[in-house]
Tab-separated table of C-alpha atoms in Angstrom:
chain	number	residue	atom	x	y	z
A	929	MET	CA	-0.030	-0.213	0.220
A	930	ASN	CA	1.839	3.332	-1.128
A	931	LEU	CA	1.112	6.160	1.003
A	932	THR	CA	0.390	9.730	-0.760
A	933	LEU	CA	2.700	12.816	1.184
A	934	ARG	CA	-1.321	14.111	2.649
A	935	ASP	CA	-1.563	10.854	4.137
A	936	LYS	CA	1.861	9.878	5.848
A	937	MET	CA	1.521	13.710	7.492
A	938	LEU	CA	-2.258	13.187	8.542
A	939	ALA	CA	-0.634	9.771	10.154
A	940	ARG	CA	2.413	11.220	11.179
A	941	MET	CA	0.061	13.984	13.323
A	942	GLU	CA	-2.915	11.571	14.998
A	943	GLU	CA	0.238	9.781	16.470
A	944	VAL	CA	1.308	12.693	18.048
A	945	ARG	CA	-2.079	13.978	18.370
A	946	GLY	CA	-2.154	9.774	20.917
A	947	GLN	CA	0.605	11.341	22.864
A	948	VAL	CA	0.263	14.977	24.467
A	949	ALA	CA	-2.720	16.561	24.970
A	950	GLU	CA	-4.838	20.337	23.373
A	951	ARG	CA	-1.512	20.721	21.347
A	952	ASP	CA	-4.114	19.799	18.508
A	953	GLU	CA	-3.138	23.560	16.899
A	954	LEU	CA	0.307	22.976	17.243
A	955	ILE	CA	0.708	20.195	15.665
A	956	GLU	CA	-1.673	21.571	12.245
A	957	ILE	CA	0.585	24.538	12.619
A	958	ILE	CA	4.450	22.108	12.782
A	959	ALA	CA	2.035	19.771	10.110
A	960	ILE	CA	1.828	23.090	7.319
A	961	ALA	CA	5.512	24.259	8.139
A	962	LEU	CA	6.818	21.168	7.518
A	963	LEU	CA	4.461	21.584	3.981
A	964	THR	CA	5.530	24.421	2.885
A	965	LYS	CA	9.169	24.977	3.570
A	966	LYS	CA	8.233	27.797	5.626
A	967	ASN	CA	9.163	28.140	9.160
A	968	VAL	CA	7.169	28.789	12.218
A	969	PHE	CA	7.589	30.710	14.916
A	970	ILE	CA	6.567	29.282	18.187
A	971	LEU	CA	6.144	31.429	21.414
A	972	GLY	CA	4.562	30.577	25.520
A	973	ASP	CA	5.040	30.199	28.178
A	974	THR	CA	6.697	27.186	30.288
A	975	GLY	CA	5.678	24.163	30.625
A	976	GLN	CA	3.730	24.081	27.453
A	977	ALA	CA	4.798	21.351	26.183
A	978	LYS	CA	6.242	23.474	23.171
A	979	SER	CA	9.558	21.201	22.370
A	980	ALA	CA	7.510	17.976	23.433
A	981	VAL	CA	5.531	17.942	20.521
A	982	ILE	CA	8.221	19.841	18.333
A	983	ASN	CA	9.913	17.196	19.512
A	984	LEU	CA	7.633	14.121	18.452
A	985	PHE	CA	6.717	15.807	15.420
A	986	ARG	CA	10.236	15.793	14.129
A	987	ALA	CA	11.318	12.022	16.003
A	988	GLY	CA	8.782	10.303	13.151
A	989	ILE	CA	9.871	12.356	10.341
A	990	THR	CA	12.482	10.070	8.183
A	991	ASP	CA	15.131	10.473	5.859
A	992	ALA	CA	15.622	14.229	6.852
A	993	ARG	CA	19.203	15.515	7.386
A	994	GLN	CA	18.163	17.339	11.811
A	995	PHE	CA	19.594	19.548	13.515
A	996	GLU	CA	18.792	21.230	17.165
A	997	ARG	CA	20.233	23.437	19.297
A	998	LEU	CA	19.669	24.913	22.689
A	999	MET	CA	20.509	28.392	22.419
A	1000	SER	CA	22.349	29.670	25.257
A	1001	LYS	CA	24.986	33.020	25.825
A	1002	GLN	CA	27.877	30.371	24.976
A	1003	ALA	CA	26.772	29.251	20.721
A	1004	ASP	CA	28.564	31.154	18.846
A	1005	GLU	CA	27.892	31.431	13.983
A	1006	ASP	CA	30.043	28.137	14.599
A	1007	VAL	CA	28.041	26.007	16.182
A	1008	LEU	CA	25.205	26.709	14.019
A	1009	PHE	CA	26.546	27.515	10.584
A	1010	GLY	CA	29.274	25.030	10.647
A	1011	ARG	CA	32.580	26.966	10.501
A	1012	LEU	CA	35.871	27.576	7.823
A	1013	ASP	CA	37.345	24.780	6.521
A	1014	LEU	CA	41.398	25.451	7.634
A	1015	SER	CA	42.332	23.189	5.221
A	1016	SER	CA	40.477	25.094	2.409
A	1017	LEU	CA	42.853	27.888	1.821
A	1018	ILE	CA	46.535	26.200	2.451
A	1019	PRO	CA	47.922	25.858	-0.336
A	1020	GLY	CA	47.921	22.637	-2.154
A	1021	GLY	CA	45.634	21.905	0.265
A	1022	VAL	CA	42.869	19.835	-0.774
A	1023	PRO	CA	38.794	20.015	1.355
A	1024	SER	CA	38.675	16.838	3.019
A	1025	ASP	CA	34.652	16.997	1.646
A	1026	ILE	CA	35.658	17.429	-2.131
A	1027	LEU	CA	38.335	14.325	-1.124
A	1028	GLU	CA	35.374	12.403	0.357
A	1029	GLN	CA	32.618	13.230	-2.889
A	1030	ASP	CA	35.795	12.646	-4.987
A	1031	GLN	CA	34.674	8.518	-6.377
A	1032	CYS	CA	38.081	7.998	-7.977
A	1033	TYR	CA	39.747	9.037	-5.165
A	1034	GLN	CA	38.164	7.215	-2.974
A	1035	GLU	CA	38.225	4.519	-5.066
A	1036	MET	CA	42.349	4.290	-5.404
A	1037	ARG	CA	41.580	4.292	-0.954
A	1038	ARG	CA	39.962	2.112	-1.095
A	1039	GLU	CA	43.000	-0.118	-3.673
A	1040	LEU	CA	45.940	1.447	-1.475
A	1041	GLU	CA	44.527	0.364	2.291
A	1042	ALA	CA	42.965	-3.226	0.667
A	1043	GLN	CA	46.987	-3.459	-0.896
A	1044	MET	CA	48.625	-2.509	2.942
A	1045	GLN	CA	46.170	-4.990	4.735
A	1046	SER	CA	48.434	-7.381	2.526
A	1047	TYR	CA	51.778	-6.101	2.079
A	1048	HIS	CA	51.002	-6.287	6.224
A	1049	ARG	CA	51.205	-10.182	5.983
A	1050	GLY	CA	53.996	-10.368	4.933
A	1051	ASP	CA	53.363	-9.894	1.132
A	1052	THR	CA	57.183	-8.184	0.786
A	1053	ASP	CA	56.553	-8.301	-3.920
A	1054	LEU	CA	53.794	-5.692	-2.857
A	1055	GLY	CA	55.694	-2.604	-1.403
A	1056	LEU	CA	56.938	-1.582	-5.273
A	1057	HIS	CA	52.933	-1.509	-6.566
A	1058	LEU	CA	52.020	0.253	-3.021
A	1059	GLU	CA	55.085	3.200	-3.244
A	1060	GLN	CA	53.446	3.354	-7.001
A	1061	LEU	CA	49.338	4.004	-5.568
A	1062	THR	CA	51.027	6.591	-2.890
A	1063	THR	CA	52.883	9.173	-5.992
A	1064	GLU	CA	49.735	7.954	-8.271
A	1065	MET	CA	46.980	9.762	-4.985
A	1066	GLU	CA	49.422	11.684	-4.816
A	1067	ARG	CA	49.364	13.221	-7.975
A	1068	TYR	CA	45.530	12.895	-8.683
A	1069	ARG	CA	45.581	14.963	-4.222
A	1070	LYS	CA	47.826	18.000	-5.942
A	1071	ALA	CA	45.363	18.208	-9.344
A	1072	LEU	CA	42.005	18.068	-7.496
A	1073	SER	CA	44.117	20.929	-5.397
A	1074	GLU	CA	44.256	23.191	-8.802
A	1075	LEU	CA	40.630	22.455	-8.771
A	1076	HIS	CA	40.023	24.582	-5.616
A	1077	SER	CA	42.522	25.414	-4.772
A	1078	GLY	CA	42.103	29.611	-3.082
A	1079	GLU	CA	38.336	29.413	-2.796
A	1080	PRO	CA	38.236	29.512	1.827
A	1081	ARG	CA	35.245	26.702	2.412
A	1082	MET	CA	32.689	26.183	5.391
A	1083	ILE	CA	32.470	22.608	6.843
A	1084	THR	CA	28.510	22.526	7.120
A	1085	LYS	CA	27.774	19.702	7.763
A	1086	GLY	CA	25.645	18.255	10.451
A	1087	LYS	CA	25.233	21.971	10.940
A	1088	LEU	CA	22.052	23.921	9.815
A	1089	PRO	CA	22.288	24.863	6.177
A	1090	ASP	CA	22.806	21.715	5.458
A	1091	SER	CA	20.108	20.790	7.228
A	1092	HIS	CA	16.235	20.153	6.185
A	1093	ILE	CA	14.268	20.352	9.268
A	1094	VAL	CA	16.403	22.467	12.343
A	1095	PHE	CA	14.321	22.503	15.839
A	1096	LEU	CA	16.614	25.822	17.805
A	1097	ASP	CA	15.300	26.225	21.642
A	1098	GLU	CA	14.824	28.596	23.725
A	1099	ILE	CA	16.718	31.747	21.158
A	1100	PHE	CA	16.390	34.049	23.591
A	1101	LYS	CA	18.815	31.968	25.495
A	1102	ALA	CA	21.729	32.856	22.921
A	1103	SER	CA	24.159	35.944	22.264
A	1104	ASP	CA	23.461	38.739	21.151
A	1105	GLY	CA	25.849	38.400	18.297
A	1106	THR	CA	24.562	35.008	17.342
A	1107	PHE	CA	21.986	35.880	14.907
A	1108	ALA	CA	23.365	39.174	13.847
A	1109	LEU	CA	24.719	38.331	10.524
């Protein structure tokens, strides 16, 4: 049985309704925000289960990268938005996300790891092959550095810009400069 997006959302809403009382309006607002890909700002007195409803709703959503942060005075831009990848500033450096996404480089890396395991088992004929493979990988990495050098890059994996669903709790407790970007 193939459920439509509407059916899935209605089922999720019913699951959350079954776990919390008198929060129908909040549940509907969250569903509308998710379906329309819009932001929602929820303000209310403490103890009204706002965070609980949001977390219950988010728990049933699969295949979505989620970011959650309890805001405080210590939460700075790096915690929310990511940090500068220093390897992107070093001449000849290649950002790790570029290397992770490059299939050719990853294939060479897997082959090198397999060859090293064979070499450590006592297969001494592999020494020359390991040296050639290492040289080839280094040449390829240098070529990648030429393509991607001089571009300051931010590491945003697992941070707010990389996420589909973001939950910032207690935003009024954040430092004044956090959102002054």
